[in-house]
Tab-separated table of C-alpha atoms (C1' of nucleotides) in Angstrom:
chain	number	residue	atom	x	y	z
G	153	MET	CA	-12.501	111.085	-82.566
G	154	LYS	CA	-16.326	110.733	-81.521
G	155	SER	CA	-18.947	110.875	-84.062
G	156	LYS	CA	-21.896	112.965	-84.043
G	157	LEU	CA	-24.052	110.098	-83.300
G	158	GLU	CA	-21.905	109.235	-80.290
G	159	SER	CA	-22.202	112.701	-78.875
G	160	GLN	CA	-25.793	112.654	-79.505
G	161	THR	CA	-26.208	109.395	-77.648
G	162	ILE	CA	-24.269	110.775	-74.649
G	163	LYS	CA	-26.543	113.848	-74.429
G	164	LEU	CA	-29.529	111.694	-74.642
G	165	GLN	CA	-28.316	109.385	-71.965
G	166	SER	CA	-27.777	112.375	-69.618
G	167	LYS	CA	-31.342	113.513	-70.590
G	168	LEU	CA	-32.965	110.287	-70.201
G	169	SER	CA	-31.302	109.473	-66.926
G	170	LYS	CA	-33.734	112.119	-65.316
G	171	LYS	CA	-36.637	110.162	-66.617
G	172	VAL	CA	-35.585	106.847	-64.792
G	173	ILE	CA	-38.128	105.856	-62.404
G	174	SER	CA	-36.233	104.039	-59.441
G	175	LYS	CA	-39.691	103.376	-57.709
G	176	ASN	CA	-41.741	99.936	-58.011
G	177	CYS	CA	-44.348	100.210	-60.576
G	178	LEU	CA	-45.326	96.558	-60.407
G	179	PRO	CA	-48.060	94.191	-59.652
G	180	LYS	CA	-48.233	92.710	-55.871
G	181	LYS	CA	-47.545	89.385	-57.488
G	182	ILE	CA	-45.165	89.164	-60.212
G	183	LYS	CA	-45.979	86.327	-62.608
G	184	ILE	CA	-44.565	86.674	-66.026
G	185	VAL	CA	-40.944	87.572	-66.789
G	186	CYS	CA	-39.041	88.057	-70.041
G	187	GLY	CA	-35.306	87.669	-70.615
G	188	ILE	CA	-33.664	89.025	-73.821
G	189	ASP	CA	-30.220	88.501	-75.030
G	190	VAL	CA	-28.305	88.996	-78.377
G	191	SER	CA	-25.467	87.056	-80.201
G	192	TYR	CA	-23.487	88.056	-82.939
G	193	LYS	CA	-21.851	86.897	-86.080
G	194	GLU	CA	-19.835	89.553	-87.976
G	195	LYS	CA	-22.559	91.994	-88.641
G	196	MET	CA	-25.317	89.998	-87.995
G	197	ALA	CA	-27.432	90.106	-84.546
G	198	PHE	CA	-29.474	87.266	-83.347
G	199	CYS	CA	-31.973	87.965	-80.880
G	200	THR	CA	-34.001	85.853	-78.500
G	201	ALA	CA	-36.797	86.627	-76.010
G	202	ILE	CA	-37.876	84.005	-73.479
G	203	ILE	CA	-41.042	84.665	-71.519
G	204	LEU	CA	-41.512	82.549	-68.614
G	205	ASP	CA	-43.825	81.993	-65.492
G	206	ILE	CA	-41.685	82.850	-62.438
G	207	ASN	CA	-43.789	80.367	-60.241
G	208	ASN	CA	-43.012	77.252	-62.337
G	209	LEU	CA	-40.412	78.436	-64.859
G	210	ASN	CA	-42.569	77.249	-67.727
G	211	ILE	CA	-41.756	78.994	-70.933
G	212	GLN	CA	-44.871	80.800	-72.269
G	213	GLU	CA	-43.313	82.057	-75.444
G	214	THR	CA	-40.130	82.191	-77.458
G	215	ILE	CA	-39.408	85.155	-79.889
G	216	ARG	CA	-36.372	85.392	-82.270
G	217	PHE	CA	-35.509	88.157	-84.477
G	218	SER	CA	-32.364	88.677	-86.563
G	219	MET	CA	-30.906	91.744	-88.287
G	220	LYS	CA	-27.761	93.335	-89.980
G	221	ILE	CA	-26.129	95.604	-87.505
G	222	SER	CA	-23.764	98.561	-88.407
G	223	TYR	CA	-22.519	99.986	-84.843
G	224	PRO	CA	-19.485	98.726	-83.055
G	225	TYR	CA	-19.576	98.046	-79.373
G	226	ILE	CA	-18.248	101.027	-77.406
G	227	PRO	CA	-18.158	100.971	-73.672
G	228	GLY	CA	-20.862	103.316	-72.093
G	229	LEU	CA	-22.753	103.423	-75.503
G	230	PHE	CA	-23.756	99.812	-75.713
G	231	MET	CA	-27.431	100.978	-76.545
G	232	LEU	CA	-26.063	102.105	-79.925
G	233	ARG	CA	-25.400	98.562	-80.780
G	234	GLU	CA	-27.888	96.388	-79.039
G	235	SER	CA	-31.089	98.310	-78.532
G	236	GLU	CA	-32.520	97.930	-82.244
G	237	PRO	CA	-32.420	94.154	-82.258
G	238	ILE	CA	-33.948	94.056	-78.487
G	239	LEU	CA	-36.776	96.629	-79.395
G	240	GLN	CA	-37.705	94.850	-82.515
G	241	THR	CA	-37.944	91.598	-80.631
G	242	LEU	CA	-39.842	92.875	-78.225
G	243	LYS	CA	-42.304	94.187	-80.658
G	244	LYS	CA	-43.213	90.679	-81.725
G	245	ILE	CA	-44.046	89.267	-78.136
G	246	LYS	CA	-47.796	88.502	-77.632
G	247	THR	CA	-47.536	87.763	-73.987
G	248	ASP	CA	-47.927	90.233	-71.660
G	249	PHE	CA	-45.051	90.245	-68.969
G	250	ASP	CA	-44.449	91.987	-65.754
G	251	ILE	CA	-40.805	92.625	-65.881
G	252	LEU	CA	-37.808	92.484	-68.324
G	253	LEU	CA	-34.212	91.434	-67.669
G	254	ILE	CA	-31.861	92.917	-69.732
G	255	ASP	CA	-27.994	91.807	-70.386
G	256	GLY	CA	-26.449	94.964	-69.570
G	257	HIS	CA	-26.232	97.953	-66.954
G	258	GLY	CA	-29.223	99.972	-65.977
G	259	ARG	CA	-28.621	102.758	-63.540
G	260	LEU	CA	-24.936	101.814	-62.727
G	261	HIS	CA	-23.524	103.703	-65.762
G	262	PRO	CA	-21.376	106.683	-66.066
G	263	ARG	CA	-24.348	108.684	-67.003
G	264	PHE	CA	-26.906	106.879	-64.880
G	265	CYS	CA	-28.648	105.484	-68.121
G	266	GLY	CA	-27.372	102.013	-69.251
G	267	LEU	CA	-29.142	99.902	-71.979
G	268	ALA	CA	-31.743	98.576	-69.409
G	269	CYS	CA	-32.950	102.152	-68.534
G	270	TYR	CA	-33.158	102.977	-72.367
G	271	ILE	CA	-35.164	99.818	-73.011
G	272	GLY	CA	-37.536	100.456	-70.001
G	273	ILE	CA	-38.186	104.093	-71.088
G	274	LYS	CA	-38.617	103.260	-74.603
G	275	MET	CA	-41.049	100.464	-73.880
G	276	ASN	CA	-42.659	102.108	-70.746
G	277	LYS	CA	-42.115	98.665	-68.899
G	278	SER	CA	-40.296	97.621	-65.586
G	279	THR	CA	-36.643	96.599	-66.410
G	280	ILE	CA	-33.710	95.244	-64.483
G	281	GLY	CA	-30.052	95.567	-65.561
G	282	VAL	CA	-28.053	92.366	-65.043
G	283	ALA	CA	-24.316	92.586	-66.133
G	284	LYS	CA	-21.398	90.207	-65.934
G	285	LYS	CA	-18.846	92.968	-65.401
G	286	ILE	CA	-18.680	96.191	-63.781
G	287	LEU	CA	-18.587	99.517	-65.849
G	288	CYS	CA	-18.146	102.041	-63.225
G	289	GLY	CA	-18.469	102.294	-59.408
G	290	ARG	CA	-16.900	100.347	-56.605
G	291	THR	CA	-18.378	97.357	-54.578
G	292	LYS	CA	-18.586	98.056	-50.816
G	293	SER	CA	-18.469	95.441	-48.155
G	294	ASP	CA	-22.244	95.036	-47.915
G	295	SER	CA	-22.259	94.012	-51.740
G	296	THR	CA	-23.786	97.434	-52.841
G	297	VAL	CA	-22.079	99.198	-55.662
G	298	GLU	CA	-21.450	102.947	-55.221
G	299	TYR	CA	-20.706	105.400	-58.005
G	300	LYS	CA	-20.448	109.077	-57.507
G	301	GLY	CA	-21.630	108.859	-54.022
G	302	LYS	CA	-24.840	106.969	-55.130
G	303	ILE	CA	-25.844	103.295	-54.288
G	304	LEU	CA	-26.658	102.324	-57.865
G	305	GLY	CA	-26.013	98.562	-58.089
G	306	PHE	CA	-25.565	95.251	-56.072
G	307	GLU	CA	-23.050	92.465	-56.550
G	308	LEU	CA	-24.326	89.084	-56.422
G	309	LYS	CA	-21.658	86.042	-56.116
G	310	ASN	CA	-22.287	82.516	-56.828
G	311	ASN	CA	-19.247	80.348	-56.773
G	312	LYS	CA	-16.749	82.883	-57.687
G	313	LYS	CA	-18.927	84.205	-60.611
G	314	LYS	CA	-20.160	87.677	-59.907
G	315	ILE	CA	-23.065	89.497	-61.710
G	316	TYR	CA	-24.287	93.113	-61.157
G	317	VAL	CA	-27.839	94.233	-60.789
G	318	SER	CA	-29.224	97.705	-61.161
G	319	VAL	CA	-32.410	99.624	-61.810
G	320	GLY	CA	-33.487	99.514	-65.184
G	321	HIS	CA	-36.842	101.279	-65.002
G	322	LYS	CA	-40.031	101.511	-62.648
G	323	ILE	CA	-38.497	99.249	-60.096
G	324	ASN	CA	-36.450	99.942	-56.960
G	325	LEU	CA	-33.044	98.210	-56.427
G	326	LYS	CA	-33.993	96.009	-53.355
G	327	SER	CA	-36.933	94.499	-55.648
G	328	ALA	CA	-34.727	94.124	-58.541
G	329	VAL	CA	-32.243	92.268	-56.457
G	330	ASN	CA	-34.840	89.970	-54.954
G	331	ILE	CA	-36.287	89.222	-58.392
G	332	VAL	CA	-33.014	88.146	-59.950
G	333	LYS	CA	-31.879	86.033	-56.637
G	334	GLN	CA	-35.244	84.282	-57.184
G	335	LEU	CA	-34.574	83.547	-60.751
G	336	ILE	CA	-30.993	82.229	-60.191
G	337	LEU	CA	-31.361	78.376	-59.902
G	338	GLU	CA	-29.513	76.013	-57.781
G	339	LYS	CA	-26.140	75.248	-59.120
G	340	LYS	CA	-26.336	78.279	-61.629
G	341	TRP	CA	-25.015	81.823	-61.387
G	342	TYR	CA	-27.045	83.581	-64.128
G	343	PRO	CA	-30.749	84.146	-63.790
G	344	GLU	CA	-32.829	81.730	-65.865
G	345	PRO	CA	-34.761	83.938	-68.238
G	346	LEU	CA	-31.348	85.366	-69.328
G	347	ARG	CA	-29.519	82.299	-69.508
G	348	LEU	CA	-32.043	80.677	-71.641
G	349	ALA	CA	-32.040	83.710	-73.784
G	350	ASP	CA	-28.376	83.648	-74.292
G	351	SER	CA	-28.388	79.873	-75.021
G	352	ASP	CA	-31.254	80.244	-77.482
G	353	SER	CA	-29.732	83.101	-79.294
G	354	LYS	CA	-26.543	81.191	-79.949
G	355	ASN	CA	-28.643	78.064	-81.271
G	356	PHE	CA	-30.555	80.669	-83.482
G	357	ARG	CA	-27.262	81.840	-84.939
G	358	LYS	CA	-25.955	78.391	-85.476
G	359	GLN	CA	-29.137	77.309	-87.306
G	360	TYR	CA	-29.000	80.545	-89.465
G	361	LEU	CA	-25.462	79.739	-90.415
G	362	HIS	CA	-25.988	76.222	-91.067
G	363	LYS	CA	-29.174	77.199	-93.570
G	364	LYS	CA	-26.507	79.743	-95.322
G	365	ILE	CA	-24.206	76.558	-96.170
G	366	THR	CA	-27.105	74.179	-97.146
G	367	HIS	CA	-28.842	76.362	-99.324
K	100	DG	C1'	-2.150	112.591	-68.932
K	101	DC	C1'	-3.251	107.629	-67.525
K	102	DG	C1'	-5.844	103.611	-67.185
K	103	DA	C1'	-10.375	101.300	-67.193
K	104	DC	C1'	-13.834	100.081	-70.088
K	105	DA	C1'	-21.668	96.563	-70.052
K	106	DG	C1'	-21.548	93.372	-74.911
X	19	DA	C1'	-19.348	89.664	-77.633
X	20	DT	C1'	-16.341	85.891	-80.501
X	21	DC	C1'	-12.527	82.682	-81.371
X	22	DT	C1'	-10.948	78.108	-79.461
X	23	DT	C1'	-8.583	72.536	-76.840
X	24	DG	C1'	-8.321	70.188	-73.375
X	25	DT	C1'	-10.157	69.525	-68.962
X	26	DC	C1'	-12.627	69.259	-64.588
X	27	DG	C1'	-17.011	67.905	-62.382
X	28	DC	C1'	-21.825	65.996	-61.623
DNA sequence: GCGACAG
DNA sequence: ATCTTGTCGC
């Protein structure tokens, strides 16, 4: 049984999919990138945004934000669960960044509007969707991912591990893939801003839970 | 109808 | 995502 909110969100996704811009709206030289990720403990969400310089990977700013969360994870409706902590965290960032990496799909989504598209439109920022698992579509021999006759994603393989890149907003697929490739370090398989954000959000959660015991 | 299914 | 031991590799 689908709730009212779920039906509304599905409609919203279809509507917003038409507003997604799959063309580059970026400065010639990208300098500052942001990666954001969320960890969970029961009904608490712990979100970290890492802002770094793409040229030297020096961290410019780290932002943490936690909140109580109420919505479960539903495939295709991930935004219902994860968009609020992400948007709240982004509000606290002081450093201006050129591009935002999101842990989840962009246009490679059943309604062409995954979390990365939603955040991009909401923030009016360039975003890239990076997911560890495919949600829809099929990978072709040239590593592009096709869904309903459209090339919407790209599969990157690093030592058996796969990731799926797709347009979030205000960028084209080719540029999105190039930026993600540039951010995957030697011996790593996940782009550095997201790897750092994932790691820090888990530390954030650990510290929060420890405080709960000691106080 | 059945299976698959971002985090 | 989270839970969770030992284990493989640098």
